[in-house]
């Protein structure tokens, strides 16, 4: 068993003009695929060769001598989760149970959205912004580089990739414009709601 690159849940041009086909072609076809290939290379012939992706991430987290494998495996998982966090013609406001949870944990949707935008825009350098469920409570978090809330026992509901490779071809240094486009046009609240369980 090796780690596989999952199919994109949409076509490469389906997120345009907010995220271009060119960005997706590099981001999915080069970066995400690169993490998959590197992970497979690093587990080959080791005791993790047959482990699941999540088990590899948990087994290598916090171990300095396994940092390379952790980074690549976590980036495989984070990117697969990011693609599912996006959808053509999505964005806006969620409904149903997710909206109820947002209102009870953040007061209102506007406050929640601004906390998520702030986490995404404010993450210094490469990383991720997340909506997670932490002991029953909805939270907005940031992680650096490849780090993922999975290893902290939290349930990720949604993520936004804020590495420069996610937006630089379309927005150059204007990360806030990318984050606004994701939140207004692409963010897949249905996926987040499914992850509430
Ligand atoms: Fe990325």
XYZ file of N, CA and C and ligand atoms in Angstrom:
592
model
N 0.841 -1.200 0.000
C 0.000 0.000 0.000
C 0.874 1.247 0.000
N 0.570 2.132 -0.897
C 1.298 3.399 -0.818
C 0.280 4.527 -0.704
N 0.781 5.688 -0.374
C -0.091 6.856 -0.216
C -0.438 7.363 -1.615
N -1.724 7.606 -1.844
C -2.154 8.030 -3.183
C -2.570 9.488 -3.210
N -2.384 10.075 -4.379
C -2.857 11.440 -4.600
C -4.346 11.353 -4.948
N -5.233 11.893 -4.085
C -6.656 11.794 -4.407
C -7.012 12.700 -5.584
N -8.043 12.323 -6.336
C -8.490 13.176 -7.443
C -8.997 14.504 -6.887
N -8.807 15.571 -7.646
C -9.399 16.859 -7.266
C -10.921 16.708 -7.321
N -11.643 17.290 -6.351
C -13.105 17.153 -6.378
C -13.792 18.087 -7.385
N -13.008 18.787 -8.211
C -13.565 19.676 -9.248
C -12.537 19.762 -10.363
N -12.935 20.326 -11.511
C -11.988 20.472 -12.603
C -11.011 21.606 -12.328
N -9.863 21.568 -12.999
C -8.832 22.580 -12.723
C -9.274 24.001 -13.053
N -10.234 24.168 -13.962
C -10.690 25.546 -14.277
C -11.957 25.929 -13.526
N -12.470 25.043 -12.677
C -13.783 25.302 -12.065
C -13.787 26.372 -10.985
N -12.615 26.704 -10.445
C -12.594 27.716 -9.379
C -12.256 29.110 -9.919
N -12.005 29.179 -11.235
C -11.683 30.474 -11.854
C -12.937 31.345 -11.867
N -12.796 32.657 -11.775
C -11.535 33.400 -11.786
C -10.904 33.573 -10.396
N -11.517 32.997 -9.370
C -11.026 33.248 -8.001
C -9.702 32.530 -7.751
N -9.629 31.262 -8.221
C -8.357 30.539 -8.225
C -8.220 29.974 -9.641
N -7.171 30.359 -10.323
C -7.045 30.023 -11.747
C -6.645 28.564 -11.969
N -6.894 28.103 -13.201
C -6.460 26.757 -13.595
C -4.945 26.640 -13.470
N -4.236 27.721 -13.758
C -2.775 27.686 -13.674
C -2.327 27.439 -12.224
N -2.957 28.160 -11.280
C -2.626 27.930 -9.871
C -2.924 26.495 -9.485
N -4.110 25.988 -9.873
C -4.471 24.617 -9.488
C -3.545 23.590 -10.135
N -3.142 23.877 -11.361
C -2.270 22.942 -12.033
C -0.932 22.796 -11.299
N -0.392 23.903 -10.824
C 0.850 23.839 -10.042
C 0.592 23.326 -8.623
N -0.445 23.859 -8.001
C -0.678 23.573 -6.586
C -1.022 22.096 -6.374
N -1.906 21.580 -7.227
C -2.296 20.170 -7.130
C -1.276 19.272 -7.844
N -0.981 19.616 -9.099
C -0.177 18.724 -9.937
C 1.303 18.684 -9.584
N 1.806 19.760 -8.998
C 3.232 19.781 -8.621
C 3.416 19.709 -7.100
N 2.810 20.670 -6.375
C 3.044 20.706 -4.923
C 2.417 19.497 -4.211
N 1.110 19.325 -4.367
C 0.443 18.222 -3.661
C 1.034 16.873 -4.102
N 1.190 16.714 -5.409
C 1.765 15.460 -5.909
C 3.188 15.257 -5.377
N 3.936 16.338 -5.287
C 5.299 16.268 -4.767
C 5.334 15.754 -3.330
N 4.388 16.215 -2.505
C 4.321 15.738 -1.114
C 3.996 14.238 -1.070
N 3.106 13.809 -1.971
C 2.748 12.382 -2.031
C 3.971 11.551 -2.429
N 4.648 11.977 -3.469
C 5.818 11.223 -3.953
C 6.911 11.149 -2.890
N 7.154 12.273 -2.228
C 8.190 12.345 -1.191
C 7.833 11.447 -0.008
N 6.555 11.475 0.384
C 6.101 10.623 1.492
C 6.353 9.157 1.153
N 5.959 8.757 -0.050
C 6.152 7.352 -0.447
C 7.622 6.960 -0.454
N 8.453 7.882 -0.889
C 9.893 7.619 -0.915
C 10.440 7.430 0.509
N 9.946 8.283 1.429
C 10.461 8.250 2.797
C 9.958 7.066 3.616
N 8.792 6.512 3.258
C 8.287 5.357 4.041
C 8.747 4.020 3.459
N 9.223 4.058 2.227
C 9.622 2.814 1.561
C 10.641 2.039 2.403
N 10.335 0.766 2.648
C 11.262 -0.088 3.392
C 11.322 0.189 4.885
N 10.458 1.068 5.407
C 10.454 1.339 6.848
C 9.234 0.678 7.476
N 9.152 0.762 8.818
C 7.997 0.150 9.491
C 6.700 0.932 9.237
N 6.800 2.072 8.577
C 5.587 2.838 8.251
C 5.144 2.613 6.801
N 5.812 1.686 6.110
C 5.525 1.487 4.677
C 4.070 1.132 4.413
N 3.431 0.453 5.359
C 2.049 0.029 5.140
C 1.067 0.819 5.999
N 1.553 1.831 6.679
C 0.683 2.599 7.589
C -0.233 3.532 6.796
N -1.353 3.907 7.411
C -2.248 4.885 6.780
C -1.614 6.270 6.912
N -2.103 7.189 6.103
C -1.552 8.545 6.132
C -1.671 9.162 7.529
N -2.847 9.019 8.135
C -3.049 9.617 9.470
C -2.119 8.960 10.498
N -1.936 7.653 10.389
C -1.018 6.985 11.318
C 0.426 7.463 11.124
N 0.821 7.707 9.871
C 2.170 8.221 9.610
C 2.326 9.601 10.263
N 1.305 10.434 10.093
C 1.358 11.791 10.654
C 1.485 11.731 12.180
N 0.671 10.878 12.788
C 0.692 10.794 14.257
C 1.988 10.164 14.769
N 2.520 9.196 14.020
C 3.742 8.506 14.459
C 4.987 9.385 14.338
N 4.962 10.383 13.464
C 6.171 11.178 13.228
C 6.106 12.560 13.868
N 4.908 12.950 14.337
C 4.752 14.295 14.886
C 5.636 14.516 16.107
N 6.335 15.642 16.122
C 7.142 16.004 17.287
C 8.449 15.229 17.401
N 8.812 14.472 16.370
C 10.073 13.723 16.420
C 11.076 14.357 15.463
N 12.094 15.017 16.018
C 13.033 15.768 15.176
C 13.639 14.941 14.051
N 13.921 13.653 14.289
C 14.545 12.835 13.234
C 13.543 12.393 12.160
N 12.249 12.643 12.397
C 11.222 12.260 11.419
C 10.540 13.487 10.816
N 11.153 14.648 11.020
C 10.526 15.900 10.608
C 10.212 15.937 9.108
N 11.123 15.426 8.302
C 10.912 15.446 6.849
C 9.683 14.636 6.447
N 9.560 13.456 7.023
C 8.404 12.615 6.715
C 7.133 13.258 7.251
N 7.190 13.763 8.490
C 6.002 14.435 9.036
C 5.548 15.566 8.119
N 6.480 16.418 7.719
C 6.112 17.578 6.889
C 5.423 17.148 5.593
N 5.982 16.156 4.927
C 5.405 15.725 3.654
C 4.062 15.034 3.848
N 3.977 14.142 4.833
C 2.717 13.413 5.064
C 1.607 14.373 5.506
N 1.939 15.293 6.401
C 0.925 16.248 6.873
C 0.469 17.150 5.726
N 1.402 17.529 4.862
C 1.016 18.351 3.708
C 0.127 17.576 2.733
N 0.334 16.272 2.608
C -0.585 15.466 1.783
C -1.993 15.569 2.364
N -2.105 15.335 3.653
C -3.429 15.343 4.302
C -4.043 16.744 4.249
N -3.265 17.760 4.589
C -3.793 19.134 4.615
C -4.329 19.547 3.242
N -3.594 19.199 2.194
C -4.044 19.593 0.854
C -5.296 18.840 0.419
N -5.375 17.544 0.715
C -6.593 16.798 0.369
C -7.799 17.433 1.074
N -7.574 17.864 2.306
C -8.648 18.492 3.093
C -8.988 19.885 2.547
N -7.982 20.598 2.110
C -8.184 21.939 1.521
C -9.034 21.867 0.255
N -8.748 20.892 -0.634
C -9.558 20.800 -1.868
C -11.014 20.588 -1.524
N -11.264 19.766 -0.499
C -12.667 19.517 -0.130
C -13.292 20.727 0.554
N -12.453 21.617 1.056
C -12.946 22.841 1.714
C -13.374 23.901 0.701
N -13.117 23.628 -0.588
C -13.465 24.578 -1.655
C -14.512 23.962 -2.571
N -15.294 24.809 -3.198
C -16.278 24.324 -4.169
C -16.631 25.478 -5.101
N -16.808 25.189 -6.405
C -17.198 26.270 -7.320
C -18.540 26.849 -6.882
N -18.713 28.128 -7.031
C -19.985 28.781 -6.677
C -20.442 28.491 -5.256
N -19.533 28.541 -4.325
C -19.919 28.355 -2.920
C -19.670 29.670 -2.181
N -19.174 29.592 -0.962
C -18.944 30.813 -0.190
C -20.225 31.317 0.447
N -20.149 32.535 0.964
C -21.332 33.101 1.618
C -21.518 32.544 3.011
N -22.775 32.361 3.385
C -23.088 31.996 4.764
C -23.621 30.570 4.838
N -23.177 29.788 5.844
C -23.727 28.445 5.989
C -25.164 28.496 6.539
N -25.802 27.348 6.562
C -27.157 27.273 7.116
C -27.198 26.145 8.145
N -28.361 25.917 8.688
C -28.601 24.732 9.520
C -27.769 24.655 10.776
N -27.366 23.430 11.113
C -26.711 23.201 12.392
C -25.373 23.932 12.497
N -24.649 24.015 11.359
C -23.353 24.709 11.402
C -23.542 26.183 11.746
N -24.534 26.816 11.141
C -24.800 28.227 11.452
C -25.197 28.389 12.925
N -26.013 27.476 13.417
C -26.407 27.534 14.841
C -25.180 27.455 15.744
N -24.255 26.538 15.401
C -23.050 26.370 16.215
C -22.172 27.621 16.150
N -22.078 28.211 14.955
C -21.284 29.433 14.787
C -21.875 30.551 15.640
N -23.185 30.680 15.583
C -23.832 31.751 16.358
C -23.669 31.517 17.854
N -23.727 30.260 18.282
C -23.612 30.054 19.718
C -22.161 30.199 20.195
N -21.167 29.870 19.353
C -19.762 29.956 19.794
C -19.078 31.281 19.440
N -19.593 32.004 18.454
C -18.945 33.255 18.022
C -19.866 34.471 18.097
N -21.113 34.278 18.482
C -22.052 35.408 18.545
C -22.841 35.550 17.263
N -22.136 35.792 16.157
C -22.819 35.859 14.871
C -21.855 35.480 13.755
N -22.405 35.285 12.558
C -21.584 34.822 11.450
C -20.503 35.833 11.087
N -20.837 37.133 11.123
C -19.864 38.165 10.748
C -18.623 38.108 11.644
N -18.823 37.896 12.937
C -17.675 37.821 13.860
C -16.822 36.586 13.568
N -17.500 35.485 13.292
C -16.793 34.241 12.956
C -15.989 34.420 11.666
N -16.639 34.995 10.646
C -15.969 35.166 9.358
C -14.755 36.081 9.517
N -14.915 37.117 10.308
C -13.778 38.027 10.454
C -12.649 37.383 11.262
N -12.989 36.508 12.208
C -11.941 35.779 12.950
C -11.189 34.832 12.010
N -11.922 34.182 11.115
C -11.293 33.244 10.177
C -10.420 34.001 9.167
N -10.917 35.113 8.664
C -10.131 35.922 7.725
C -8.866 36.435 8.412
N -9.000 36.860 9.655
C -7.853 37.384 10.399
C -6.801 36.289 10.629
N -7.262 35.095 10.927
C -6.329 33.974 11.126
C -5.580 33.672 9.823
N -6.302 33.706 8.711
C -5.694 33.377 7.418
C -4.724 34.467 6.974
N -5.154 35.699 7.081
C -4.310 36.820 6.634
C -3.133 37.004 7.586
N -3.364 36.757 8.873
C -2.355 37.068 9.885
C -1.346 35.973 10.143
N -1.544 34.796 9.554
C -0.562 33.723 9.751
C 0.779 34.180 9.171
N 1.795 34.298 10.018
C 3.076 34.816 9.555
C 3.813 33.743 8.760
N 4.110 34.043 7.507
C 4.800 33.059 6.665
C 3.841 31.972 6.215
N 4.391 30.794 5.901
C 3.585 29.700 5.365
C 2.754 29.034 6.444
N 1.567 28.598 6.068
C 0.743 27.884 7.032
C -0.693 27.757 6.577
N -1.555 27.556 7.558
C -2.951 27.217 7.314
C -3.853 27.924 8.321
N -5.060 28.269 7.884
C -6.098 28.716 8.819
C -7.149 27.610 8.871
N -7.690 27.385 10.048
C -8.596 26.245 10.273
C -9.833 26.645 11.040
N -10.925 25.942 10.766
C -12.053 25.888 11.690
C -12.016 24.477 12.264
N -11.963 24.384 13.580
C -11.881 23.067 14.221
C -12.951 22.941 15.291
N -13.198 21.701 15.654
C -14.033 21.392 16.806
C -13.070 20.909 17.883
N -13.042 21.649 18.997
C -12.123 21.316 20.083
C -12.944 21.089 21.340
N -13.032 19.859 21.773
C -13.859 19.478 22.921
C -15.252 20.101 22.839
N -15.856 19.924 21.683
C -17.247 20.364 21.517
C -17.423 21.824 21.149
N -16.336 22.562 21.098
C -16.452 23.992 20.789
C -15.817 24.313 19.427
N -16.508 25.148 18.657
C -15.950 25.605 17.383
C -14.860 26.622 17.663
N -13.719 26.466 16.978
C -12.632 27.429 17.147
C -11.988 27.735 15.805
N -11.393 28.914 15.712
C -10.597 29.287 14.551
C -9.139 29.226 14.985
N -8.301 28.567 14.183
C -6.890 28.418 14.562
C -5.980 28.632 13.367
N -4.712 28.806 13.656
C -3.680 28.859 12.616
C -2.702 27.732 12.906
N -2.108 27.176 11.835
C -0.942 26.325 12.031
C 0.159 26.811 11.101
N 1.405 26.496 11.496
C 2.565 26.958 10.747
C 3.089 25.831 9.860
N 3.577 26.194 8.696
C 4.181 25.215 7.779
C 3.226 24.034 7.536
N 3.659 22.813 7.916
C 2.827 21.631 7.642
C 1.947 21.247 8.823
N 2.061 21.963 9.936
C 1.358 21.521 11.141
C -0.146 21.451 10.913
N -0.771 20.500 11.618
C -2.179 20.201 11.401
C -2.858 19.975 12.755
N -4.109 20.416 12.908
C -4.801 20.241 14.192
C -5.064 18.776 14.537
N -4.908 17.892 13.547
C -5.116 16.460 13.781
C -4.284 15.942 14.939
N -3.048 16.419 15.020
C -2.126 15.888 16.028
C -2.415 16.434 17.418
N -3.323 17.428 17.494
C -3.683 17.963 18.805
C -5.022 17.382 19.257
N -5.488 16.358 18.554
C -6.742 15.705 18.941
C -7.975 16.534 18.638
N -7.834 17.508 17.744
C -8.984 18.333 17.369
C -9.582 17.810 16.069
N -10.851 18.121 15.841
C -11.503 17.696 14.597
C -11.529 18.858 13.619
N -10.744 18.788 12.525
C -10.795 19.872 11.545
C -12.129 19.858 10.798
N -12.701 21.046 10.615
C -13.950 21.162 9.829
C -13.671 21.754 8.456
N -12.652 22.614 8.384
C -12.401 23.378 7.160
C -11.000 23.980 7.235
N -10.357 24.149 6.069
C -9.060 24.828 6.090
C -8.872 25.752 4.894
N -8.012 26.730 5.077
C -7.578 27.616 3.975
C -6.051 27.582 3.942
N -5.521 27.197 2.798
C -4.065 27.168 2.586
C -3.591 28.609 2.393
N -2.662 29.054 3.216
C -2.124 30.410 3.021
C -0.628 30.399 2.699
N -0.121 29.251 2.245
C 1.224 29.250 1.644
C 1.153 30.122 0.383
N 2.238 30.783 0.053
C 2.214 31.650 -1.139
C 1.848 30.885 -2.408
N 2.211 29.591 -2.487
C 1.911 28.846 -3.722
C 0.407 28.727 -3.963
N -0.401 28.975 -2.918
C -1.859 28.883 -3.063
C -2.442 30.073 -3.815
N -1.718 31.210 -3.810
C -2.345 32.423 -4.348
C -1.426 33.327 -5.157
N -0.132 33.047 -5.166
C 0.785 34.058 -5.711
C 0.585 34.323 -7.207
N 0.294 33.294 -8.000
C 0.105 33.505 -9.446
C -1.116 34.374 -9.719
N -2.131 34.275 -8.867
C -3.376 35.029 -9.091
C -3.407 36.375 -8.366
N -2.793 36.442 -7.202
C -2.950 37.642 -6.362
C -1.616 38.274 -5.968
N -0.500 37.691 -6.426
C 0.842 38.121 -6.001
C 0.882 38.201 -4.474
N 1.285 39.344 -3.929
C 1.445 39.423 -2.472
C 0.150 39.759 -1.740
N -0.956 39.863 -2.465
C -2.201 40.324 -1.830
C -2.992 39.163 -1.215
N -2.440 38.608 -0.144
C -3.111 37.484 0.503
C -4.540 37.826 0.944
N -4.788 39.058 1.458
C -6.173 39.362 1.883
C -7.192 39.227 0.746
N -6.791 39.553 -0.488
C -7.723 39.448 -1.619
C -8.048 37.980 -1.913
N -7.036 37.123 -1.788
C -7.258 35.671 -1.950
C -8.193 35.139 -0.859
N -7.933 35.537 0.362
C -8.754 35.057 1.486
C -10.201 35.537 1.326
N -10.383 36.778 0.927
C -11.749 37.285 0.695
C -12.444 36.484 -0.394
N -11.721 36.203 -1.482
C -12.329 35.448 -2.591
C -12.736 34.053 -2.131
N -11.879 33.409 -1.343
C -12.219 32.074 -0.834
C -13.473 32.152 0.032
N -13.491 33.099 0.959
C -14.628 33.166 1.890
C -15.914 33.610 1.196
N -15.794 34.482 0.208
C -17.010 34.983 -0.455
C -17.519 34.061 -1.552
N -16.621 33.343 -2.218
C -17.023 32.618 -3.438
C -16.799 31.113 -3.426
N -15.902 30.625 -2.581
C -15.477 29.225 -2.745
C -15.626 28.340 -1.507
N -15.759 28.930 -0.348
C -15.651 28.096 0.851
C -16.855 27.142 0.937
N -16.552 25.869 1.206
C -17.546 24.801 1.131
C -18.101 24.494 2.527
N -19.139 25.240 2.917
C -19.710 25.061 4.260
C -20.385 23.704 4.404
N -20.838 23.136 3.280
C -21.464 21.808 3.365
C -20.454 20.774 3.844
N -19.214 20.896 3.341
C -18.149 19.993 3.780
C -17.881 20.195 5.275
N -17.800 21.463 5.686
C -17.574 21.751 7.112
C -18.692 21.166 7.962
N -19.925 21.294 7.492
C -21.082 20.773 8.249
C -21.006 19.249 8.375
N -20.579 18.577 7.275
C -20.440 17.102 7.337
C -19.419 16.710 8.401
N -18.377 17.509 8.537
C -17.325 17.169 9.500
C -17.717 17.407 10.949
N -18.844 18.113 11.149
C -19.366 18.287 12.505
C -19.778 16.928 13.098
N -20.093 15.977 12.170
C -20.432 14.620 12.592
C -21.891 14.483 12.984
Fe -0.523 24.373 -0.613
